[in-house]
Coordinates of C-alpha atoms in Angstrom, one line a residue:
X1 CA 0.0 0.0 0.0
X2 CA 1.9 3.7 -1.0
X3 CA 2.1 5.2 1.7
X4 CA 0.9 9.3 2.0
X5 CA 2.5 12.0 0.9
X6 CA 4.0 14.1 3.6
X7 CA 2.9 17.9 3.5
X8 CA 6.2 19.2 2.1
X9 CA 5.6 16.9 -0.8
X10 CA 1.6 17.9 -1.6
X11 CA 3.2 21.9 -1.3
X12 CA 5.6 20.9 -4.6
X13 CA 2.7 18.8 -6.5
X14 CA 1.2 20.9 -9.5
X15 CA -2.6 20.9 -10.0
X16 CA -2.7 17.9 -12.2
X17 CA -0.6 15.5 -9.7
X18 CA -3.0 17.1 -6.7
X19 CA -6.3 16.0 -9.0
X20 CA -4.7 12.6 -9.2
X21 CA -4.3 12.6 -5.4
X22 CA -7.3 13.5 -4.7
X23 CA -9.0 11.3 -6.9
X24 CA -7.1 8.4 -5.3
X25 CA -8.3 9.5 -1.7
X26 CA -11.7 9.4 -2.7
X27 CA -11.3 6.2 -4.0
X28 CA -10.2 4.7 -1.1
X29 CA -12.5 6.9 0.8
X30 CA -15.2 5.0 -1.1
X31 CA -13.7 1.6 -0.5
X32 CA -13.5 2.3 3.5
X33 CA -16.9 3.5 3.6
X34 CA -18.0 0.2 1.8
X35 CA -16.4 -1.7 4.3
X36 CA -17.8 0.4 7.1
X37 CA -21.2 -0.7 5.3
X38 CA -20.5 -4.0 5.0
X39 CA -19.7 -4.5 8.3
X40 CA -22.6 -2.8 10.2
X41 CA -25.2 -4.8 7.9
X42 CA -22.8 -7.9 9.2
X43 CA -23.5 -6.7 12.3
X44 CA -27.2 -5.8 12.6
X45 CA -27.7 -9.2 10.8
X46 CA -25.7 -11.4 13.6
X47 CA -27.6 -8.7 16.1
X48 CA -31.0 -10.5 14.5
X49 CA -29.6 -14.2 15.2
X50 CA -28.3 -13.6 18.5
X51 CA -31.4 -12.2 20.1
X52 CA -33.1 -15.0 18.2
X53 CA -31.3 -17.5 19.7
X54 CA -31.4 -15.8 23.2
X55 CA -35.1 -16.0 23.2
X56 CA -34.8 -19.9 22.0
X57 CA -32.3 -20.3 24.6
X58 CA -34.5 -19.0 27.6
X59 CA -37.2 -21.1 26.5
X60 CA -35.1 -24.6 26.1
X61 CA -32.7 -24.1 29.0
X62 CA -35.7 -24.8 31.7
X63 CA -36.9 -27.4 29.6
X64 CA -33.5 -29.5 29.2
X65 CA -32.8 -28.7 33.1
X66 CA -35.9 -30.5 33.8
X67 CA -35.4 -33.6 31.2
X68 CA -32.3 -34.3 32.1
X69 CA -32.9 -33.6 35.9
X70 CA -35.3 -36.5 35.2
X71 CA -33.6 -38.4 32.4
X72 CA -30.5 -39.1 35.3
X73 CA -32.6 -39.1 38.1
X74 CA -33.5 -42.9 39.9
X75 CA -37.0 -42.7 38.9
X76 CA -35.7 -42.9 35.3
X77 CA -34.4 -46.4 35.9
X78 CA -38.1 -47.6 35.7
X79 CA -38.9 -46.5 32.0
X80 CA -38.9 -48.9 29.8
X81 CA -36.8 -49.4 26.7
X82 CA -39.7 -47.9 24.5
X83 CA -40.1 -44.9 27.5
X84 CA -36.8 -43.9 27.2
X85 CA -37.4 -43.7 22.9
X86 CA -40.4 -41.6 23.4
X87 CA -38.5 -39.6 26.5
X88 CA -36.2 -38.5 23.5
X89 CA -38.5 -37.7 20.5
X90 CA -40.5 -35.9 22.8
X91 CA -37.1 -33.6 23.6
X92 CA -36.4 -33.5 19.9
X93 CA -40.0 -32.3 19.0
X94 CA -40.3 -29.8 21.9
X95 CA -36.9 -28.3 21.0
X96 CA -37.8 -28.1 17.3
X97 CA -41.2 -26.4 17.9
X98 CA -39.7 -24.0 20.0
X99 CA -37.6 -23.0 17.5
X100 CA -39.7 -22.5 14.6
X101 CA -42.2 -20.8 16.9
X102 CA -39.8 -18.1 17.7
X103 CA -38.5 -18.0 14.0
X104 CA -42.6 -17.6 12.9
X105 CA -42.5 -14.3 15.6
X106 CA -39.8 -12.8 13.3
X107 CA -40.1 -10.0 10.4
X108 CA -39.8 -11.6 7.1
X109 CA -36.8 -9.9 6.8
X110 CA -35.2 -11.2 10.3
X111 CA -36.7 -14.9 9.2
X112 CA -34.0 -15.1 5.9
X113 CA -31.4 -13.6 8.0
X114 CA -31.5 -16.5 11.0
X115 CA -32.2 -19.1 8.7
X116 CA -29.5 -18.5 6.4
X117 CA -27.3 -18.3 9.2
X118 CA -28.3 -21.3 11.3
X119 CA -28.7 -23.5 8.4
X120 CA -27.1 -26.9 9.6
X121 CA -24.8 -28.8 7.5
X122 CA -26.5 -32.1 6.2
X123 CA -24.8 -35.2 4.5
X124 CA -25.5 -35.2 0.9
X125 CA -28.5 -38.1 0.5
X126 CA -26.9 -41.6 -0.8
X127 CA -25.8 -41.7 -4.5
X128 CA -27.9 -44.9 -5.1
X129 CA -31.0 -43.6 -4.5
X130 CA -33.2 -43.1 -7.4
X131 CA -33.4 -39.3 -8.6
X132 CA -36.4 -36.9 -10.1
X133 CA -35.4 -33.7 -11.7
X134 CA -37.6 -30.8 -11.1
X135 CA -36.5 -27.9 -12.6
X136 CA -37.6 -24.0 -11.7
X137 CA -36.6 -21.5 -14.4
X138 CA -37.7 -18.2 -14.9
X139 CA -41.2 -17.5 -16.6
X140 CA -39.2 -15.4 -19.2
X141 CA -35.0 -15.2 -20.6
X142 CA -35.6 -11.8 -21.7
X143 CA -33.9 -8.9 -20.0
X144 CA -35.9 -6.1 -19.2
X145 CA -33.7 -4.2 -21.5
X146 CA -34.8 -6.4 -24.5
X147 CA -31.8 -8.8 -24.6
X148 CA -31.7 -12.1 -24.4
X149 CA -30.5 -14.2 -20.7
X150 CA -27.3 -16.6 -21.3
X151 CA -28.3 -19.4 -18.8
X152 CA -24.2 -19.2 -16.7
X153 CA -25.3 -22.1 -14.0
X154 CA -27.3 -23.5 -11.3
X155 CA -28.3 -24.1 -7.8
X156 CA -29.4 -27.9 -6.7
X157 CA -31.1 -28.3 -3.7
X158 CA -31.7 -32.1 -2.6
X159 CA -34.8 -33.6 -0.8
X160 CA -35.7 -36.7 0.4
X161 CA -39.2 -38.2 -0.7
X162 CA -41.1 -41.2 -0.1
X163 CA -44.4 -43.2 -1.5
X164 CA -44.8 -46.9 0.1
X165 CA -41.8 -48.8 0.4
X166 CA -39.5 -46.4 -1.8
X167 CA -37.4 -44.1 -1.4
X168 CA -36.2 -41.3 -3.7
X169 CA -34.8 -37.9 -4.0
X170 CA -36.2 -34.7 -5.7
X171 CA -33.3 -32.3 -7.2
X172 CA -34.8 -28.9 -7.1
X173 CA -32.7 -27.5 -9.8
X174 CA -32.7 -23.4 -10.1
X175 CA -30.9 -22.0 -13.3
X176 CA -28.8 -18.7 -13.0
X177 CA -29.8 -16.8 -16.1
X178 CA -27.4 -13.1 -17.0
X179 CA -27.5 -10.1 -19.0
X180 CA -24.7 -9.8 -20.9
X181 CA -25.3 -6.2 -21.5
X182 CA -26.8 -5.0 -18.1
X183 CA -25.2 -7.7 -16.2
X184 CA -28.4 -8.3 -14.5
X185 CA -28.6 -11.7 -12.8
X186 CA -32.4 -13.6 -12.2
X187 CA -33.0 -16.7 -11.0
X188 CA -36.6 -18.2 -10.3
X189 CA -36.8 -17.7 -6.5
X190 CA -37.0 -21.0 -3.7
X191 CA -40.1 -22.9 -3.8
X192 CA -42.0 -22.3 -0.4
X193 CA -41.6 -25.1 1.9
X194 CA -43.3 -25.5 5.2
X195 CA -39.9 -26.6 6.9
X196 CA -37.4 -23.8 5.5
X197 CA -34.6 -25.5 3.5
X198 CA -35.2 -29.1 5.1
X199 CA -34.1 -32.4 3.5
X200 CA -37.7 -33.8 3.7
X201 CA -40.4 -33.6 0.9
X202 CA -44.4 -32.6 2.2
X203 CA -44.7 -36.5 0.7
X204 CA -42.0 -37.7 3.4
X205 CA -43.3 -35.7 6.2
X206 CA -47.1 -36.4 5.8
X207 CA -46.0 -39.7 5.6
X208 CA -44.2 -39.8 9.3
X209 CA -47.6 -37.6 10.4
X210 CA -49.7 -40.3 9.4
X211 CA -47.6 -43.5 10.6
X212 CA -47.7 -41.3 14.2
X213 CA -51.0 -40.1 14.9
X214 CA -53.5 -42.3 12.8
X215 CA -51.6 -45.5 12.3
X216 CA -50.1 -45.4 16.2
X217 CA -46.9 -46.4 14.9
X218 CA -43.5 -44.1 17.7
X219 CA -40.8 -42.4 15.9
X220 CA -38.2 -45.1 17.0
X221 CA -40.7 -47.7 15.2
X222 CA -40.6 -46.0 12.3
X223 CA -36.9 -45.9 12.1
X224 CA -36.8 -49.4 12.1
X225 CA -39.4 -49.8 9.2
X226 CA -37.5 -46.9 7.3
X227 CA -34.1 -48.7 7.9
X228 CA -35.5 -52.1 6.2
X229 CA -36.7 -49.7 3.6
X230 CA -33.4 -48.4 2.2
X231 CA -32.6 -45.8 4.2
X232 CA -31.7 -45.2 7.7
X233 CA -34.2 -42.0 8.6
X234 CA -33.5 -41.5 12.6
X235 CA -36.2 -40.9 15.2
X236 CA -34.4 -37.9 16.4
X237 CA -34.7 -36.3 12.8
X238 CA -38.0 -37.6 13.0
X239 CA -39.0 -36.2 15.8
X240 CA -37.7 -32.7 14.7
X241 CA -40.1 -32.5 11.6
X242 CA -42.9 -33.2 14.0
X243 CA -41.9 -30.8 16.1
X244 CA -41.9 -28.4 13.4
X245 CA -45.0 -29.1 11.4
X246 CA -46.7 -29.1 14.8
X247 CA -45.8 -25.5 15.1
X248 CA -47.1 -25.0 11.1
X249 CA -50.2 -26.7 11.4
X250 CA -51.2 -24.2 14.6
X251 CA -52.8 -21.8 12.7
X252 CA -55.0 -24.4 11.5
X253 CA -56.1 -26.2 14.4
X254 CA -57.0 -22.7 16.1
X255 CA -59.1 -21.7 12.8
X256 CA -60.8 -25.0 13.4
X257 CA -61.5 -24.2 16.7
X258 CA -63.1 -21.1 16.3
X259 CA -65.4 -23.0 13.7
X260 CA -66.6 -25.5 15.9
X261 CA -67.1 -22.9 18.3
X262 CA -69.8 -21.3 15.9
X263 CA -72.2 -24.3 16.3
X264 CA -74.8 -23.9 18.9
X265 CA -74.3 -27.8 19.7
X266 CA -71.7 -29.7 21.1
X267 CA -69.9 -32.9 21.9
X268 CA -67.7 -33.1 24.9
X269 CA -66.0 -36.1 25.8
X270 CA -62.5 -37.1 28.0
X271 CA -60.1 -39.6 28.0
X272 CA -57.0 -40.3 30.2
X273 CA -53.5 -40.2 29.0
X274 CA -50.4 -40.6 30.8
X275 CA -47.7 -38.2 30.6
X276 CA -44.1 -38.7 31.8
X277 CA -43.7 -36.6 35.1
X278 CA -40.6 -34.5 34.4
X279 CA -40.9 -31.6 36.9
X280 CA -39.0 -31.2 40.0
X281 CA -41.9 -32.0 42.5
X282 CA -44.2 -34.3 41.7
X283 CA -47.6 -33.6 43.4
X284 CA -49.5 -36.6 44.7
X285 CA -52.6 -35.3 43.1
X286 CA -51.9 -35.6 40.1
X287 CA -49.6 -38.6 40.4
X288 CA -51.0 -42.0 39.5
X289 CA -49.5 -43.3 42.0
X290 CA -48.8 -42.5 45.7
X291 CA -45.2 -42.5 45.4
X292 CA -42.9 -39.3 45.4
X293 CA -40.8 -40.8 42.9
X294 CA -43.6 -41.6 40.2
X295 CA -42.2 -41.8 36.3
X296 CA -45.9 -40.8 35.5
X297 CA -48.9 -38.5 35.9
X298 CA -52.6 -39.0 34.8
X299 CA -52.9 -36.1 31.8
X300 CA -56.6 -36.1 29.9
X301 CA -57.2 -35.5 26.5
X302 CA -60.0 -33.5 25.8
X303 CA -62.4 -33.9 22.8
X304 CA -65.2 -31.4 21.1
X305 CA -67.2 -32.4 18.3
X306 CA -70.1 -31.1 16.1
X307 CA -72.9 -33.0 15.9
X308 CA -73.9 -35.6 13.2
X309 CA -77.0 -32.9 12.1
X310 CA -74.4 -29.9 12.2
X311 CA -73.6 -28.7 8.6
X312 CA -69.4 -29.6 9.1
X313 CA -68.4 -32.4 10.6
X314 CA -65.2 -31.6 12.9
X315 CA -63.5 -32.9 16.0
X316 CA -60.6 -30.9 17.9
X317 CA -58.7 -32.5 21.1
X318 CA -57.4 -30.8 23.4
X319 CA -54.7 -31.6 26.0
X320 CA -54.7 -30.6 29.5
X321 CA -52.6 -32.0 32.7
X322 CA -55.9 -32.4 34.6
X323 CA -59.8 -33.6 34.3
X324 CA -61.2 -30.5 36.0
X325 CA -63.6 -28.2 34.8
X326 CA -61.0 -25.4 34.6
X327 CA -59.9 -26.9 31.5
X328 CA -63.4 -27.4 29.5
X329 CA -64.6 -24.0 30.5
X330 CA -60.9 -22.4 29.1
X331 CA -61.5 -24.4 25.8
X332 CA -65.9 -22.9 25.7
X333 CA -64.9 -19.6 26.7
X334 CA -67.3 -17.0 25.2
X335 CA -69.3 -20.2 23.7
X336 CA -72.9 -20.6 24.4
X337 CA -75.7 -23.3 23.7
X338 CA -76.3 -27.0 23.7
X339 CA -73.5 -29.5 25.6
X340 CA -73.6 -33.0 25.6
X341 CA -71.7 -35.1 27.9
X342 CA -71.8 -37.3 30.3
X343 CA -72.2 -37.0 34.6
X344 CA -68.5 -35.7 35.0
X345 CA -69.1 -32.8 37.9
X346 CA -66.4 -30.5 35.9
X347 CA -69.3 -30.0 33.3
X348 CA -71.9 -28.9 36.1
X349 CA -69.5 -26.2 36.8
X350 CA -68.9 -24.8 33.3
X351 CA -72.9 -25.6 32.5
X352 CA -74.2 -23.5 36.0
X353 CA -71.6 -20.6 35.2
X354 CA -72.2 -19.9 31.5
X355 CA -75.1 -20.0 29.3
X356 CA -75.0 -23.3 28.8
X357 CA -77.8 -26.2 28.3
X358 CA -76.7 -29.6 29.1
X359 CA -78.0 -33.1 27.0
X360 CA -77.9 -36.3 29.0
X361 CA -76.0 -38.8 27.2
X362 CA -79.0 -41.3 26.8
X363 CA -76.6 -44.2 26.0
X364 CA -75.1 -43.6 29.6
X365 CA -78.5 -44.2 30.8
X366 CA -79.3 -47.3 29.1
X367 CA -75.4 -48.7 29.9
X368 CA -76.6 -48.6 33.7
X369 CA -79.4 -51.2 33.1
X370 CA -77.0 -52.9 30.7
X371 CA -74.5 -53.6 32.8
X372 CA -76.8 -54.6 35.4
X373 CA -78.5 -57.3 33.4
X374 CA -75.1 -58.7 32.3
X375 CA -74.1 -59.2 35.6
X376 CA -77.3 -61.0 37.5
X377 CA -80.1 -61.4 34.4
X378 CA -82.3 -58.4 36.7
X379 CA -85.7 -58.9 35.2
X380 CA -86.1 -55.3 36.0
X381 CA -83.2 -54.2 33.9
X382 CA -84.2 -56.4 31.1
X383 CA -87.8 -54.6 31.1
X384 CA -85.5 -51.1 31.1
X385 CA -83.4 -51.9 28.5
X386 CA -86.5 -52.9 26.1
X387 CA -88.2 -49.5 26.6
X388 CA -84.8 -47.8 26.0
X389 CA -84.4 -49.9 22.7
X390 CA -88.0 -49.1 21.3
X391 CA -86.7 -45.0 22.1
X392 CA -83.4 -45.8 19.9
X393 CA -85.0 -47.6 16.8
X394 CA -87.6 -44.6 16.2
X395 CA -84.6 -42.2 16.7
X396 CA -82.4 -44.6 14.5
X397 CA -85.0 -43.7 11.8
X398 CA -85.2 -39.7 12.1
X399 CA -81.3 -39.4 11.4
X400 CA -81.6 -38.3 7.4
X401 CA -85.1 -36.4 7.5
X402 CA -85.6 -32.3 7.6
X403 CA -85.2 -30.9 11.2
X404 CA -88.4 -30.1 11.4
X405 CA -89.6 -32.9 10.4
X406 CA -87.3 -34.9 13.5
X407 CA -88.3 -32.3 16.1
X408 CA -92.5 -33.3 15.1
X409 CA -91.9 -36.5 15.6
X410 CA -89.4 -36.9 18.2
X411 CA -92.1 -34.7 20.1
X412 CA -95.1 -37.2 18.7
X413 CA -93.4 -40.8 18.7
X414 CA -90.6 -40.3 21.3
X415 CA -91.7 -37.9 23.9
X416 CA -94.7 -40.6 24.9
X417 CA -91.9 -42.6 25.3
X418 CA -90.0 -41.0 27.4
X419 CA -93.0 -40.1 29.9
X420 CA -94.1 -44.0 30.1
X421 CA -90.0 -44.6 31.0
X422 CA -90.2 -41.9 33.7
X423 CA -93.2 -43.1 35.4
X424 CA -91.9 -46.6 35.4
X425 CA -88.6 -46.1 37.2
X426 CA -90.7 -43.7 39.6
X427 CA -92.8 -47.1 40.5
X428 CA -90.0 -49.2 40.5
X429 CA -88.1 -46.5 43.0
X430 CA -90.0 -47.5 45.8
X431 CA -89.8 -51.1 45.0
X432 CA -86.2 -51.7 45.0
X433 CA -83.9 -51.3 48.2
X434 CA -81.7 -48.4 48.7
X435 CA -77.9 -48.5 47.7
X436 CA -78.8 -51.4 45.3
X437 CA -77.2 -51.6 41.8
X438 CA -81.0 -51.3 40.2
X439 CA -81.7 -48.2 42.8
X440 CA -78.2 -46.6 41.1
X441 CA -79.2 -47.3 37.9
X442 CA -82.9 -45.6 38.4
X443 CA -81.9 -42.8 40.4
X444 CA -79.0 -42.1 37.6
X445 CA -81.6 -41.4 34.6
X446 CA -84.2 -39.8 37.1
X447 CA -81.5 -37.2 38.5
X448 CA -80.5 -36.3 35.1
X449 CA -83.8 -36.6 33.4
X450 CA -84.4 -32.6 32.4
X451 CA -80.8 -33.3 30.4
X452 CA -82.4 -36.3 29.2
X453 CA -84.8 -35.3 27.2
X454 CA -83.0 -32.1 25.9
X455 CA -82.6 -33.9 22.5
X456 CA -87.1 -34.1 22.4
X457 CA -87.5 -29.9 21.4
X458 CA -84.1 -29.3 19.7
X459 CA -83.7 -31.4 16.6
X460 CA -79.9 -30.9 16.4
X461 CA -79.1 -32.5 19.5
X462 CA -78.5 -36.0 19.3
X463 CA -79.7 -38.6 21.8
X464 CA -76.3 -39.5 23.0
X465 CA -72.6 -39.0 23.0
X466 CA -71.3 -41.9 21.4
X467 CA -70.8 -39.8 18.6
X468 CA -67.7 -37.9 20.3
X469 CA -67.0 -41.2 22.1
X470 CA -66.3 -43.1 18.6
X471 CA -63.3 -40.0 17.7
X472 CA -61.7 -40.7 21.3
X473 CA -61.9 -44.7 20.6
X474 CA -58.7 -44.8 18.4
X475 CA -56.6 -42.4 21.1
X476 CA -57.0 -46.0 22.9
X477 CA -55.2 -47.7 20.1
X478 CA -52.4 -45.1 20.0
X479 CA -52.2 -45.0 23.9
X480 CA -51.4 -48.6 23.7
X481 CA -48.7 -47.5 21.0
X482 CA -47.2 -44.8 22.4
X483 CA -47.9 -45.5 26.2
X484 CA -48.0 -41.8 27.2
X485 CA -47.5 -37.9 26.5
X486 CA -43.1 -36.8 26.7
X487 CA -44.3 -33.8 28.2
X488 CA -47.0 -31.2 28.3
X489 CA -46.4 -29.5 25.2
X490 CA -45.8 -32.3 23.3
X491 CA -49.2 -33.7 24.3
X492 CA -50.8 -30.4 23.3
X493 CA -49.1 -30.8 19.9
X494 CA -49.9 -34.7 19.7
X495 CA -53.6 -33.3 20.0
X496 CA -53.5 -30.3 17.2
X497 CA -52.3 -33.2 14.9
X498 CA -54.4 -35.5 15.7
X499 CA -57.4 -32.9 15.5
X500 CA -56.4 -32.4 11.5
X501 CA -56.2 -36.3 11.1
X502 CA -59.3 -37.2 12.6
X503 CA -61.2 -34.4 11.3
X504 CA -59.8 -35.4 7.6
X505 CA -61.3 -39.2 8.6
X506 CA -64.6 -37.5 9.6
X507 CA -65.0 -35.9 6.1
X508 CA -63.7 -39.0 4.2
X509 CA -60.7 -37.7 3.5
X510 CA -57.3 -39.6 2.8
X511 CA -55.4 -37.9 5.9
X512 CA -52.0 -38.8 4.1
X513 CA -53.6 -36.7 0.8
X514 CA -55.0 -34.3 2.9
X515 CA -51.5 -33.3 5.1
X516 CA -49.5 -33.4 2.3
X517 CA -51.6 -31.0 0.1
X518 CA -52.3 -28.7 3.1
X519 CA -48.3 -28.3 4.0
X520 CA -47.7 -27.8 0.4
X521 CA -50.1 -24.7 0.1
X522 CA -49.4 -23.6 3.8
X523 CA -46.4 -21.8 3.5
X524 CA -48.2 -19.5 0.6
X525 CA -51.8 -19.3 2.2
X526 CA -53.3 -16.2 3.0
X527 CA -54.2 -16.5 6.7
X528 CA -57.4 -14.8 5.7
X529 CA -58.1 -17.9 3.6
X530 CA -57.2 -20.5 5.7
X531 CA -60.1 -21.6 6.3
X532 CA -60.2 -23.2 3.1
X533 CA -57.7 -25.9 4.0
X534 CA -60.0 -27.0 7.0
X535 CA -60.7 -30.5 6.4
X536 CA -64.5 -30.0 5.4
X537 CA -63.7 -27.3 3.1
X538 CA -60.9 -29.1 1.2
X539 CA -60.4 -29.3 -2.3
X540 CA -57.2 -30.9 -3.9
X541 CA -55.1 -27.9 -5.3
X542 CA -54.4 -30.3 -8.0

């Protein structure tokens, strides 16, 4: 580098040499501000990532301190081998969604800056594999000053797919196209993806949903299947993308939520779950068992349907560490009209404090009597169960006629009914002892009757519950399956999945179609239109 000319020299230099020096200062003026430029947007962008990755770091140092103060603690030598898999998906999951979650809070602008700069490093997908080429080129090679683009090279981005049994890779190719005049460079931009820059197609991913939340099947199983498949696809990977389309498919599940919370009848329904106990203290409460040391707490999934007579047909679950009311009434809030469900006493509470009317499960009713002529042949019980059989074959008959129509003749044909099975368990009251199992089963219909016959006067209330009961049924093949909820938020993200799934089933939907076109059109849906991706509103985009 010359070095500067001292003043004695500049005080000999004649106007032409003094131009030419200060030309030259200007010039590397120029060049230091550049720098100075460079170095600030260098800075502001790692600015951008650290305060990301502060606010990630907050949120997953509590939740590691309390996995691993339980994943090395003596209560963990209990789990089971398939505890301890599900132990880590569950931390792979959490940490993923906690991620993207914060990434999602970001400006646009922030979003490319972190993700360009915490994009990991992946090995390149085996050679053998069979390839597809799909190529992305610009809609036009003219320049916008009239000459014509010389394509100078491309960018390949590589992602795994999957269809039954087979693997294969996708090579995104994007051509760089120049102007040899204006030097202007295009290049068609990065398909949208509902995982930024990851390795698996929507195919792969919908896939891994599916196996998970409507075939049962834990992450660690799936590796196994993958492995024998041709390529060795790890449950901690696994459990990432779950993590991550959890957080994707939010926006969803809430929009379905506030659907269902626009019908004026309702299914409600609850089913225990059990979810490793990771925190510190574990409450006897809410402990299965009495010991201090428990691996495992009682969690309840919640469920909240629309009716077979409501114009969509929807189910959302909902995950809570408890069965009290607290929970159902945080779910309802602001909602008001018909609830049917069965005797829990958390629904009296939600029902007597908002303005709520309650519908008597009649199947509950009848399952009294049932149970009591399967264990001792009660003559009484049998008589019960034939009145409560005539009720169900006229309603049986009044599913697929006007509403109108069912209200006349629930009011003509069943309400008779209904006052003829009153009066005879008020006879048979005061003919049975008290504390028996035929007094329990009268006094359980006759204490609820009012709820009862809620269904006679409102034509889109059903008779019973087993509608909502019949979603919650396969939870009990996947709780089998995957023994329990990792932790509280991945229980609430198990549920937002599983809403989507069973919802799809409810409209006779392929859920493996339906996920995989929804995540492909995700990324680029208006939110004011994402209503049209809800399952009874879905219409291939192809």
């Amino acid at each position: 580098m010359t070095s500067s000319p001292t003043p004695e020299q500049i005080a000999k230099m004649d106007a032409d040499q003094l131009r030419a020096l200060l030309l030259s200062q200007i010039k590397v003026n120029s060049t230091l501000q550049a720098k100075v430029i460079e170095v600030q947007s260098t800075n502001a962008e790692l600015q951008v990532v650290v305060k990301y990755k502060d606010a990630v770091i907050s949120k997953i140092t509590l939740e590691l301190a309390l996995h691993k103060r339980f994943r090395f603690s003596k209560k963990a030598e209990s789990l089971t081998v398939e505890q301890r898999h599900l132990f880590d998906e569950t931390l792979d999951g959490d940490t993923a969604q906690i991620e993207q979650e914060e990434l999602d809070k970001l400006p646009e602008q922030d979003k490319v800056v972190v993700t360009r700069s915490l994009q990991p490093k992946r090995k390149p997908l085996p050679p053998e594999l069979p390839r597809t080429e799909i190529r992305h080129e610009p809609d036009s090679t003219l320049c916008k000053c009239g000459c014509q683009l010389k394509r100078i090279g491309e960018d390949v981005a590589e992602k795994l797919d999957y269809q039954p049994g087979t693997f294969s890779v996708e090579r995104h190719i994007r051509g760089k196209w120049v102007c040899d005049e204006c030097e202007t460079l295009i290049q068609a931009p990065v398909p949208a993806h509902v995982i930024d820059k990851g390795m698996a197609t929507t195919n792969l991913l919908a896939q891994v949903l599916v196996n998970k939340f409507a075939d049962h099947l834990p992450l660690y199983r799936q590796e196994q299947i993958f492995d024998r498949t041709g390529y060795k696809l790890s449950a901690s990977t696994m459990g990432s993308w779950v993590g991550q389309c959890g957080a994707a498919l939010q926006p969803l599940v809430d929009a379905l939520r506030t659907e269902i919370l626009k019908q004026s009848v309702l299914h409600a329904d609850e089913t225990p779950i059990t979810m490793l106990n990771v925190s510190n203290k574990v409450s006897n409460k809410t402990s299965n068992t009495k010991g201090k040391d428990s691996t495992t707490k009682k969690a309840y999934l919640w469920a909240f349907a629309t009716t077979q007579h409501a114009d969509i047909k929807a189910v959302v679950f909902d995950f809570a560490e408890g069965r009290s009311g607290q929970y159902a009434k945080a779910f309802l809030e602001g909602w008001s009209g018909t609830l049917i469900c069965d005797d829990y006493q958390g629904y009296k509470a939600l029902i007597k404090d908002n303005k709520i009317t309650e519908a008597a499960c009649m199947a509950h009713a009848r399952r009294k009597f049932f149970e009591l002529f399967a264990a001792n042949k009660s003559h009484i019980a049998q008589a019960a169960l034939e009145q409560f059989n005539t009720i169900y074959a006229i309603e049986a008959q009044l599913q697929d006629i006007p509403p109108e129509e069912r209200r006349h003749r629930r009011q003509t044909e069943i309400k008779p009914l209904m006052d003829k099975l009153r009066q005879w368990l008020l006879d048979h009251k005061i003919k049975v002892p008290d504390g028996s199992g035929t007094m329990k089963a009268i006094d359980y219909s006759l204490k609820r009757w009012d709820a009862l016959c809620t269904f006679i006067n409102d034509p889109h209330t059903p008779i019973d519950n087993n509608w909502v009961e019949n979603q919650i049924r396969p939870i009990a093949v996947g709780r089998k399956n995957w023994l329990f909820a990792g932790s509280l938020r991945s229980g609430q993200r198990n549920a937002a999945i599983m809403s989507l799934v069973q919802s799809a089933k409810l409209n006779g939907l392929n859920p493996l179609e339906y996920l995989k076109d929804v995540m492909d059109r995700l990324p680029t849906q208006p939110y004011s239109k994402i209503n049209e991706l809800l399952p009874y509103n879905w219409r291939p985009a192809n």
